[in-house]
Coordinates of N, CA and C in Angstrom, one line a residue:
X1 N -253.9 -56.2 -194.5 CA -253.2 -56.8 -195.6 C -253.9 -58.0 -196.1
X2 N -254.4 -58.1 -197.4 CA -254.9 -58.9 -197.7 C -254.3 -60.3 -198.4
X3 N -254.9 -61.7 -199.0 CA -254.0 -62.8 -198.8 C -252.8 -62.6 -200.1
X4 N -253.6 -61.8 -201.0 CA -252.5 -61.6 -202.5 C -251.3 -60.6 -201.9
X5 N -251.5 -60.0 -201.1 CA -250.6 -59.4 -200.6 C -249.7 -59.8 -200.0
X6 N -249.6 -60.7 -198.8 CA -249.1 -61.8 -198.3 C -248.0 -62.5 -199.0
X7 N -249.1 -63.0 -199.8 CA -248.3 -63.9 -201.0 C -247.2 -63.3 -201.6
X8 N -247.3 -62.2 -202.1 CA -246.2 -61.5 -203.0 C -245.3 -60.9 -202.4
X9 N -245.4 -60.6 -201.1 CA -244.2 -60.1 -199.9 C -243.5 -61.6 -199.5
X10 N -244.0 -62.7 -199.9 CA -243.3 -63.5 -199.2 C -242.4 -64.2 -199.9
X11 N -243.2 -63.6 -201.7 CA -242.3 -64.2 -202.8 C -241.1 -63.1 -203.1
X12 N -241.2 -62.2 -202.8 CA -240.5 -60.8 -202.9 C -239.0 -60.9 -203.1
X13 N -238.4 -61.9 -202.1 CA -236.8 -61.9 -202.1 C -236.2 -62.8 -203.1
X14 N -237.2 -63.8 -203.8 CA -236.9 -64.6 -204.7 C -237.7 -64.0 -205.8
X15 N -238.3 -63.3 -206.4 CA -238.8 -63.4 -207.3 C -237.5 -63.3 -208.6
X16 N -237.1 -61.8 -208.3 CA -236.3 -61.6 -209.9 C -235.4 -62.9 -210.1
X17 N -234.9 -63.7 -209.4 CA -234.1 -65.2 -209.5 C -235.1 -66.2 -210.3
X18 N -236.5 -66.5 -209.9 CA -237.4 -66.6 -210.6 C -237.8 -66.3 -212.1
X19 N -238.1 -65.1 -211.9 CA -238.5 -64.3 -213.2 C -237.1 -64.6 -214.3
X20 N -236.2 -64.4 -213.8 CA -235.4 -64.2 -214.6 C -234.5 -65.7 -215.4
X21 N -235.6 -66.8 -214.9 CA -235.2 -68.3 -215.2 C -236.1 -68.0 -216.7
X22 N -236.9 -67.5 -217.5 CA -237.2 -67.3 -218.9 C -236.6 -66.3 -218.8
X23 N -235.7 -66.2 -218.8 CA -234.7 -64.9 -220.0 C -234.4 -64.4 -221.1
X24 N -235.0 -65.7 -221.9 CA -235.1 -65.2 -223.2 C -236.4 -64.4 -223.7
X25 N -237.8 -64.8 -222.7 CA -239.0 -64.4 -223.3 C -238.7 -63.3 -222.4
X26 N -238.3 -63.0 -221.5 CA -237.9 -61.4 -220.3 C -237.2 -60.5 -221.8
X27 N -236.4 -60.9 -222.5 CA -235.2 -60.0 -223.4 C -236.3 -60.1 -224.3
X28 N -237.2 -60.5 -225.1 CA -238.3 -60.7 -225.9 C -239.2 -59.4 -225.3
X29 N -239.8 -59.3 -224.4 CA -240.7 -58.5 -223.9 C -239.9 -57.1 -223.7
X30 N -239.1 -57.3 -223.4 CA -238.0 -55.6 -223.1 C -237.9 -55.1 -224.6
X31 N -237.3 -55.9 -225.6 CA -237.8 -55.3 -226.8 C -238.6 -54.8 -227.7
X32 N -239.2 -56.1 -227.8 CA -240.8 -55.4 -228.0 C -241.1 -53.9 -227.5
X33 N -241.1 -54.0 -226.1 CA -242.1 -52.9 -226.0 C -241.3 -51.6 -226.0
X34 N -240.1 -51.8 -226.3 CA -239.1 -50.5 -226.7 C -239.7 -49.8 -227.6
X35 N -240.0 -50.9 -228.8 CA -240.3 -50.2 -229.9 C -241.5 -49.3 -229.8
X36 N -242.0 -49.8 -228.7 CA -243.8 -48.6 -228.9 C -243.6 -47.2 -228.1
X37 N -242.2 -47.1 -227.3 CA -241.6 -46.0 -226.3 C -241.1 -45.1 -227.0
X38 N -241.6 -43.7 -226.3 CA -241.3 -42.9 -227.3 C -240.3 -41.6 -225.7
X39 N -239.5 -41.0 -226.4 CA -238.4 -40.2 -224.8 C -239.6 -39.2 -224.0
X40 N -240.6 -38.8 -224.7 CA -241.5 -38.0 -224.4 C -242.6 -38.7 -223.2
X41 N -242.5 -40.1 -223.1 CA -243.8 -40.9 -222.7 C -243.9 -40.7 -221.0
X42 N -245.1 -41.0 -220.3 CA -245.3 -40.9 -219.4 C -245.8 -42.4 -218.7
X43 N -245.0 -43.4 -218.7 CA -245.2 -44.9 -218.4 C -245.8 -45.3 -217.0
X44 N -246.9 -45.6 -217.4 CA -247.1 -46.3 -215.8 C -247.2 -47.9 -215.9
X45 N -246.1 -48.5 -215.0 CA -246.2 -50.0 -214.6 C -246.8 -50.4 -213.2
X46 N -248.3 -51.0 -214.1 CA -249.0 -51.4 -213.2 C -248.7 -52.9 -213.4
X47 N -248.7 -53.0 -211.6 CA -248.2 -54.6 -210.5 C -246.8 -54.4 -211.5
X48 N -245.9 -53.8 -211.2 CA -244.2 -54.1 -211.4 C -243.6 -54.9 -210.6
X49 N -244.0 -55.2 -209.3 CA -243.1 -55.9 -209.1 C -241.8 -55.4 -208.6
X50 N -240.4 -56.3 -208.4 CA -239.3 -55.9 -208.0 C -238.7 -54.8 -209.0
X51 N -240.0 -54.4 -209.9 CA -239.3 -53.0 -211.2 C -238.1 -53.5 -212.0
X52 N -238.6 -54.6 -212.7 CA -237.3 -55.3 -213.7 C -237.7 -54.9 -214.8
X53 N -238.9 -54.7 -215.3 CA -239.2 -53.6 -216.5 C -239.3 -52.1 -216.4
X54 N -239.7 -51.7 -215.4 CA -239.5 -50.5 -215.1 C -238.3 -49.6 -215.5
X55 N -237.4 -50.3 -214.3 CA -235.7 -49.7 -214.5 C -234.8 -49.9 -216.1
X56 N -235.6 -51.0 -216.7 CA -234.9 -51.4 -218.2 C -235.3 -49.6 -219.1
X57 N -237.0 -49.4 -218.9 CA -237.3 -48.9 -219.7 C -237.0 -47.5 -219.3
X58 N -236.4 -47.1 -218.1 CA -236.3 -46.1 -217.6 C -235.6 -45.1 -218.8
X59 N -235.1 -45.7 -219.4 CA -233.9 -44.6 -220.3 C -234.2 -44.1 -221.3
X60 N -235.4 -44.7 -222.0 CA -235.9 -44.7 -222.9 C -237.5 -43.7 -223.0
X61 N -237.7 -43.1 -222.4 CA -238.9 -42.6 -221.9 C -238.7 -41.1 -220.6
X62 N -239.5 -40.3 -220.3 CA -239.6 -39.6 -219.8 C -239.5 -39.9 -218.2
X63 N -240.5 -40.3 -217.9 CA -240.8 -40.9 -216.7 C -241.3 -42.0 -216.5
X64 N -241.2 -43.0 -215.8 CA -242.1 -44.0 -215.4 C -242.4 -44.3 -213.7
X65 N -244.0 -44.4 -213.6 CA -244.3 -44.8 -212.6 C -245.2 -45.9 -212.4
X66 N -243.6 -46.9 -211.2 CA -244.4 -48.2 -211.2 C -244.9 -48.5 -209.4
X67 N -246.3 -49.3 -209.7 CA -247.1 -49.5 -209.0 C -247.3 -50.9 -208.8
X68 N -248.0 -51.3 -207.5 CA -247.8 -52.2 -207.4 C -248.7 -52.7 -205.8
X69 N -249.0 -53.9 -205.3 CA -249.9 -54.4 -204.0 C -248.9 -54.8 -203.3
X70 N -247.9 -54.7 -203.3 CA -247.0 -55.8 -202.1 C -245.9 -54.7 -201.9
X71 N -246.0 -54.5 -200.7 CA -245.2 -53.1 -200.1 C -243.5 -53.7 -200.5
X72 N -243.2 -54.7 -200.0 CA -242.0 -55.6 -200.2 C -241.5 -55.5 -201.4
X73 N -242.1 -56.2 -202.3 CA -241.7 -55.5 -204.0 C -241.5 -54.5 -204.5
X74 N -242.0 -53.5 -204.1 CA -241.8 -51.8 -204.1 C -240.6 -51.4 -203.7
X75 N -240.4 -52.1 -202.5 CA -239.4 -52.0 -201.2 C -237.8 -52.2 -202.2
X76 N -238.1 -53.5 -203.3 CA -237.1 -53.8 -203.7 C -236.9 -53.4 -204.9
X77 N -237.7 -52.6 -205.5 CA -238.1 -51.7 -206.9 C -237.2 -50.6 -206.5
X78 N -237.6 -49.8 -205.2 CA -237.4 -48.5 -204.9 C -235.4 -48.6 -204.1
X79 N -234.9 -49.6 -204.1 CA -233.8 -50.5 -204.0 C -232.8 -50.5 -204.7
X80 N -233.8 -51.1 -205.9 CA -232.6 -51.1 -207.8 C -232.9 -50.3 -208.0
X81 N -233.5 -49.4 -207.9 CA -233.7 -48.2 -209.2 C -232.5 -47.1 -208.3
X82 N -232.6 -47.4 -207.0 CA -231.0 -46.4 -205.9 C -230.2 -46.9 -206.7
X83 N -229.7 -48.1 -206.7 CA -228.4 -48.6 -206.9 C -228.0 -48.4 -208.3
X84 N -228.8 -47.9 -209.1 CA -228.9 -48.0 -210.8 C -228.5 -46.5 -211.2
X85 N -229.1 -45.7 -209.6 CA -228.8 -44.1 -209.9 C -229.5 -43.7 -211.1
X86 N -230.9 -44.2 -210.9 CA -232.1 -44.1 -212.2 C -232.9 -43.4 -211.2
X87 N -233.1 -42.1 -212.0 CA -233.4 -40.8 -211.4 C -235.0 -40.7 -211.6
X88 N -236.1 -41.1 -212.9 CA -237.1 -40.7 -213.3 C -237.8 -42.0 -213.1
X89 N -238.0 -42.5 -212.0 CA -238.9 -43.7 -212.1 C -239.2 -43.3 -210.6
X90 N -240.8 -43.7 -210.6 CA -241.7 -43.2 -208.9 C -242.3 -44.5 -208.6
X91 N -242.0 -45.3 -207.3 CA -242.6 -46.5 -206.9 C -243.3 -46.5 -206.1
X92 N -244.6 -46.8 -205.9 CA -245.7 -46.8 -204.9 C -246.4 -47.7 -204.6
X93 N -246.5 -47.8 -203.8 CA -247.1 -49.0 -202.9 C -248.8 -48.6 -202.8
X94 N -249.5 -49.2 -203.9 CA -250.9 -49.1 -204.3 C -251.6 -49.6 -205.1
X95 N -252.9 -49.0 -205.6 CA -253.6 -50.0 -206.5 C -254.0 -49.0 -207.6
X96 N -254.5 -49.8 -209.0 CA -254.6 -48.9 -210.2 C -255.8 -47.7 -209.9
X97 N -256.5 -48.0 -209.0 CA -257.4 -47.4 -208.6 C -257.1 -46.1 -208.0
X98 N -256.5 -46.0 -207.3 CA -255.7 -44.8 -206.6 C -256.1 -43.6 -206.8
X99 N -257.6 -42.8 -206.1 CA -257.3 -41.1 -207.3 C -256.0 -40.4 -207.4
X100 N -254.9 -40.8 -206.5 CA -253.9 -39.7 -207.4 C -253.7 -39.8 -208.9
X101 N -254.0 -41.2 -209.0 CA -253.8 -41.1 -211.0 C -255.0 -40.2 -211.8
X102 N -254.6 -39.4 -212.5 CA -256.0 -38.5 -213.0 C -256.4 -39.4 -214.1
X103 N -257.3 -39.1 -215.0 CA -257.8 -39.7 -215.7 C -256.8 -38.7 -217.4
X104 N -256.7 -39.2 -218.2 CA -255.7 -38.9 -219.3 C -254.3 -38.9 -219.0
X105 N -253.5 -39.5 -218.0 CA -252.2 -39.2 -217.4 C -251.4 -39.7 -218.3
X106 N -251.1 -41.2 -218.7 CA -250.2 -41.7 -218.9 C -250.1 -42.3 -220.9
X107 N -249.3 -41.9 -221.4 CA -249.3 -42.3 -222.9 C -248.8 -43.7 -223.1
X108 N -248.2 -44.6 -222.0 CA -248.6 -45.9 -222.0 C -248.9 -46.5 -220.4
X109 N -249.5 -48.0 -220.7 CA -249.8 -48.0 -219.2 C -249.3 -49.7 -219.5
X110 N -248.4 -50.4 -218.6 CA -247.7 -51.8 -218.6 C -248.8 -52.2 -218.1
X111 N -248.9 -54.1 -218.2 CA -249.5 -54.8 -217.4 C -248.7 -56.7 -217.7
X112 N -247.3 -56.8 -217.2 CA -247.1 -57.7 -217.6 C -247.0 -58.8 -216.8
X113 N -247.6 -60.0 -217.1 CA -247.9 -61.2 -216.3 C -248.9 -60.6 -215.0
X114 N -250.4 -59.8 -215.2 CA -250.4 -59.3 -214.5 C -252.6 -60.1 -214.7
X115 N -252.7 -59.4 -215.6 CA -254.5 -59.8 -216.5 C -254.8 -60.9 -215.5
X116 N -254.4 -62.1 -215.2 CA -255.2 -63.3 -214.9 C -255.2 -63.4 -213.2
X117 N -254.0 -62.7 -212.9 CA -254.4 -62.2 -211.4 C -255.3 -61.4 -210.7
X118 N -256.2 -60.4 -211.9 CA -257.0 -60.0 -211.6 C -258.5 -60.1 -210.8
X119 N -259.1 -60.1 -209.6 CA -260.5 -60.5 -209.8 C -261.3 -60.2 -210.1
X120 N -261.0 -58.7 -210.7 CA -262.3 -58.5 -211.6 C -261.6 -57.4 -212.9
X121 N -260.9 -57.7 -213.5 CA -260.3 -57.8 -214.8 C -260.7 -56.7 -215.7
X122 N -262.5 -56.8 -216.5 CA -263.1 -55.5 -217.0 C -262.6 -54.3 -216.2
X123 N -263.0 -54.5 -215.1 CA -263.1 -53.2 -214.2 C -261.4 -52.6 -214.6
X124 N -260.6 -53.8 -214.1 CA -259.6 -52.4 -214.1 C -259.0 -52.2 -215.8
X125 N -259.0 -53.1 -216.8 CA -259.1 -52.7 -217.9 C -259.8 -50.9 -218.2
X126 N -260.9 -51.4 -217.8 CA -261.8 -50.1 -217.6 C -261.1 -48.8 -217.2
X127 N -260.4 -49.3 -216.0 CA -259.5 -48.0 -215.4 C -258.2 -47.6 -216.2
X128 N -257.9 -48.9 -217.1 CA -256.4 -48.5 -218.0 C -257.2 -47.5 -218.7
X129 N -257.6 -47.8 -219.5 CA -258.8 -46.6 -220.9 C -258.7 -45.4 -220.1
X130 N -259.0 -44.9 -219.3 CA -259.7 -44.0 -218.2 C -258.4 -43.2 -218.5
X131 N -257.3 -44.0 -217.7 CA -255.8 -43.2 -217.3 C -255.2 -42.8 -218.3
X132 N -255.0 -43.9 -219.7 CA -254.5 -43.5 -220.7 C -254.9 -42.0 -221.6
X133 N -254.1 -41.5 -222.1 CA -254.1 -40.1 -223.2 C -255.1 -41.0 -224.2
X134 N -255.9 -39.6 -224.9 CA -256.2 -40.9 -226.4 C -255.0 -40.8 -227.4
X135 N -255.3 -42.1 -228.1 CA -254.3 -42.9 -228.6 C -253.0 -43.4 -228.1
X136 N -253.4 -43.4 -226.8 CA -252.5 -44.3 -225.5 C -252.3 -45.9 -225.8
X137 N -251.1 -46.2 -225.3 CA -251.0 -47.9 -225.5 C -250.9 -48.4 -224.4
X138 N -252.1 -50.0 -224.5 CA -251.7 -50.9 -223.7 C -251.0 -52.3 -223.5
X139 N -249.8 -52.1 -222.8 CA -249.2 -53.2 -223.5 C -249.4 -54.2 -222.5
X140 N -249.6 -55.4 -222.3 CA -249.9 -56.5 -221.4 C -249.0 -57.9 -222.1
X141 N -248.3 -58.6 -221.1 CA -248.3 -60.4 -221.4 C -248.6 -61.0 -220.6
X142 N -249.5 -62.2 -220.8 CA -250.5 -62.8 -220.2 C -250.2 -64.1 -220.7
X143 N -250.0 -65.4 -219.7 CA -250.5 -67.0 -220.0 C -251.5 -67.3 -220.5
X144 N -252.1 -67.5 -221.7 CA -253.3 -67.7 -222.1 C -253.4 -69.5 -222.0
X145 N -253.8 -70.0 -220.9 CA -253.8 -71.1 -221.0 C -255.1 -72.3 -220.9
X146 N -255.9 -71.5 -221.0 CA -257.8 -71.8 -221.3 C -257.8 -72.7 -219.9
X147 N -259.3 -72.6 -219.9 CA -259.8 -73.7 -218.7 C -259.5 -75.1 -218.6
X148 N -259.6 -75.3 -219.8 CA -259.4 -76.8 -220.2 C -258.2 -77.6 -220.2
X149 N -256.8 -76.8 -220.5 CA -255.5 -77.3 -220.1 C -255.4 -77.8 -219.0
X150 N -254.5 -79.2 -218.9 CA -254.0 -79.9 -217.8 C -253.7 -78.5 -216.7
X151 N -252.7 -77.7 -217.0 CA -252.0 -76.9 -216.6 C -253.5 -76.1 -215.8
X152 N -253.9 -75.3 -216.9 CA -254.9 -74.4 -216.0 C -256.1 -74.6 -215.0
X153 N -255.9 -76.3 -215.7 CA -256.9 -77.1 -214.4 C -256.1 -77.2 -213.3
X154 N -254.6 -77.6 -213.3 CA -253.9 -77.7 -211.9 C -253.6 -76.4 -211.3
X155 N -253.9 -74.9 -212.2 CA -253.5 -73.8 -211.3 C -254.7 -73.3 -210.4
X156 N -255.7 -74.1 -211.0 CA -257.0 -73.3 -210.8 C -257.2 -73.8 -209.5
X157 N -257.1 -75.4 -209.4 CA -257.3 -76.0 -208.6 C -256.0 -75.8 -207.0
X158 N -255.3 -75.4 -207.4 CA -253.8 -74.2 -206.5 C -254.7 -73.1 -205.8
X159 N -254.9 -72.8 -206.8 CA -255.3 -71.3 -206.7 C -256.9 -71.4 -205.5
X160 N -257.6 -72.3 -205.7 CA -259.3 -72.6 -205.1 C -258.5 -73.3 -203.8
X161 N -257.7 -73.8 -203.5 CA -257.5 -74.3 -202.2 C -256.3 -73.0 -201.4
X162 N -255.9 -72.5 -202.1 CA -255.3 -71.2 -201.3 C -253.4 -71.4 -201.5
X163 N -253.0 -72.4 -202.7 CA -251.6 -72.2 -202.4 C -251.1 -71.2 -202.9
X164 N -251.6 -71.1 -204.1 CA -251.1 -69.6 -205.0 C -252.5 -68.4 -205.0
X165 N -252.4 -67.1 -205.2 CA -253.5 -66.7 -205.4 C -254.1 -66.5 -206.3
X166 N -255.6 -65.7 -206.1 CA -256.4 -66.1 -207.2 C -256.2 -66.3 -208.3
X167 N -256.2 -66.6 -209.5 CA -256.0 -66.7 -210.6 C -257.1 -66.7 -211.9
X168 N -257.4 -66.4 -212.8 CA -258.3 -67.0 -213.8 C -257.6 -67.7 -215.2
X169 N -258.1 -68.1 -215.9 CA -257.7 -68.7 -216.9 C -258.4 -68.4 -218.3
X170 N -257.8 -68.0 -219.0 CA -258.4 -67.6 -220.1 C -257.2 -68.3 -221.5
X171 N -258.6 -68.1 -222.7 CA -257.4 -68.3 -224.0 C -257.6 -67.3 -224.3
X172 N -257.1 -67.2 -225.7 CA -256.3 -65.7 -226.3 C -257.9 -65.0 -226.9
X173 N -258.5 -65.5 -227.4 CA -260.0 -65.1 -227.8 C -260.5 -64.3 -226.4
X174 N -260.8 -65.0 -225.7 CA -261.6 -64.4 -224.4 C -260.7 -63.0 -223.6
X175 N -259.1 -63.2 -223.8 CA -258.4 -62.3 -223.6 C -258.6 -61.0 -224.7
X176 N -258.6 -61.4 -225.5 CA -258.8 -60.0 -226.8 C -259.9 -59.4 -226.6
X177 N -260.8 -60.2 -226.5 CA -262.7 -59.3 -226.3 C -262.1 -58.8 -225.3
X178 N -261.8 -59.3 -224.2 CA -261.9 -58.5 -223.2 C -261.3 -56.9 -223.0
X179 N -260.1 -57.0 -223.8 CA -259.9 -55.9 -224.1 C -260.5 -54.9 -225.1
X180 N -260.7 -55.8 -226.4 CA -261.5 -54.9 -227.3 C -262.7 -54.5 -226.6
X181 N -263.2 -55.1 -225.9 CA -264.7 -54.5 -225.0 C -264.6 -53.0 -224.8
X182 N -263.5 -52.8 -224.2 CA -263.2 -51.7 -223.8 C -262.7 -50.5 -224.0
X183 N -263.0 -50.5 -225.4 CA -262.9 -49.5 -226.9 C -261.4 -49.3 -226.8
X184 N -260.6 -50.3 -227.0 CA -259.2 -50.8 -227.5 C -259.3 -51.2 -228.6
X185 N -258.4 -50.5 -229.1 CA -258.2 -51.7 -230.7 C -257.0 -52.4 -230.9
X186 N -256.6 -53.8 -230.8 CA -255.4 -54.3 -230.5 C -254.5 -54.5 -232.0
X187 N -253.7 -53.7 -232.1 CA -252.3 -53.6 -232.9 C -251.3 -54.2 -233.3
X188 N -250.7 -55.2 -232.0 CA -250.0 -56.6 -232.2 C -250.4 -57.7 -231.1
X189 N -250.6 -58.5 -231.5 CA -250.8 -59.9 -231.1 C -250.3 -60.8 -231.2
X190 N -249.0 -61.7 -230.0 CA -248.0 -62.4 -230.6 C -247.9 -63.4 -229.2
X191 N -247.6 -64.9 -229.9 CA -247.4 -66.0 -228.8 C -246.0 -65.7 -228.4
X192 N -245.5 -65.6 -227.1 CA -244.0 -65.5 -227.0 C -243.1 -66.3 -226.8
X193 N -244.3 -67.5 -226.1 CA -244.0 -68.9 -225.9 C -244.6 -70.0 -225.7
X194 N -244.5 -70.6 -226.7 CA -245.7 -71.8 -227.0 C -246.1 -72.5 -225.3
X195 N -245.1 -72.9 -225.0 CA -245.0 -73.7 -223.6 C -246.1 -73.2 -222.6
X196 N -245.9 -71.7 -222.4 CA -247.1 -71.4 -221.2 C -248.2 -70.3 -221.7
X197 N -247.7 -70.3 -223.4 CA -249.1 -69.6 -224.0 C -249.0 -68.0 -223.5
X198 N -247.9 -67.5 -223.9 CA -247.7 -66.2 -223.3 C -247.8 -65.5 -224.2
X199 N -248.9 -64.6 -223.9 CA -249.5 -63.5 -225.3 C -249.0 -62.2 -225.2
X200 N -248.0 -61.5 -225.9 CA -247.8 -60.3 -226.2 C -248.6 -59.3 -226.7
X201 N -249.4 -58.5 -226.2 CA -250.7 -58.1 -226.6 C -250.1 -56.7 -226.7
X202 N -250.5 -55.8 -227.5 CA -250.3 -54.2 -227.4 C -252.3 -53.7 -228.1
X203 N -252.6 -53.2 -227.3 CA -253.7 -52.2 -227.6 C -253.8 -50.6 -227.8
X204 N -254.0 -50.1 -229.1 CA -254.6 -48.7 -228.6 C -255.8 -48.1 -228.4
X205 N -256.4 -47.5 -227.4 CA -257.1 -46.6 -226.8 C -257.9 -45.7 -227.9
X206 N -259.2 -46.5 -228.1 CA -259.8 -45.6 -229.5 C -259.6 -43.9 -229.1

């Protein structure tokens, strides 16, 4: 088990109490990305977490399968989604990498609060493109809070001595190439909250 792993099993039994302290930008992001769900879709939520978007979007879509590094979050994904008696959602304890995912699988693929955790970011962008259908969407929200912020100086400096895990820091420019790099073309682009620079990004899949 590696230390990101760790980390997010230990945050596991608090997180949705957490997460769920922005509620308004949480009920912001559930709508949003309603609108790009279509009953036919084949959703994959990659790093979901306790599956608080997952289970929302379940009703609205065919299937969704969410994924994720911390067995413990799964644990509590695969938990609500019993208690909810939500039938079409598959939780697995893995990485985007995984060959069970084929390549053209999914008509959207999530990634929220997920980009700056990455350590090597292209690559698995790389792999969303891969898994997506063409004309597949990617929807992501991401802190864009550049190097230079108080803030991204104090997470970075968190993050290099080992309290939180890795992290990178990006603004909204360096976040966009990074996607458009990888023959995305991005469709909406929206601040959700000034305060921690949270970008609502949707891309489609040239």
């Amino acid at each position: 088990m590696d230390k990101s792993e760790k980390f997010w099993n230990k945050s596991a039994n608090g997180y949705d109490k957490e997460e769920m302290k922005d509620r308004d930008v949480r009920i912001k992001i559930l709508e949003k990305t309603k609108k790009y769900l279509k009953k036919k879709d084949s959703v994959l939520d990659y790093g979901c977490a306790t599956g608080i978007l997952a289970n929302e979007i379940a009703g609205d879509v065919e299937m969704v399968y969410g994924m994720d590094i911390s067995s413990k979050m799964i644990q509590i994904a695969k938990n609500n989604a019993s208690k909810l008696d939500i039938q079409n959602v598959k939780y697995t304890h893995t990485t985007i990498f995984d060959e069970n995912y084929k390549s053209g699988t999914f008509d959207v693929i999530l990634g929220v609060y997920l980009l700056h955790l990455l350590e090597d970011m292209p690559k698995a962008i790389n792999r969303i493109h891969e898994l997506l259908k063409p004309g597949g969407l990617f929807i992501s929200v991401t802190p864009c809070l550049g190097k230079r912020s108080l803030t991204g100086i104090s997470l970075s400096f968190f993050s290099k001595i080992g309290l939180i895990p890795s992290l990178k820091t990006y603004n909204i420019s360096e976040l966009e190439g990074s996607i458009t790099n990888m023959d995305f073309k991005i469709i909406e682009s929206e601040c959700l909250q000034k305060r921690g620079q949270q970008y609502f990004i949707v891309a489609k899949k040239n």
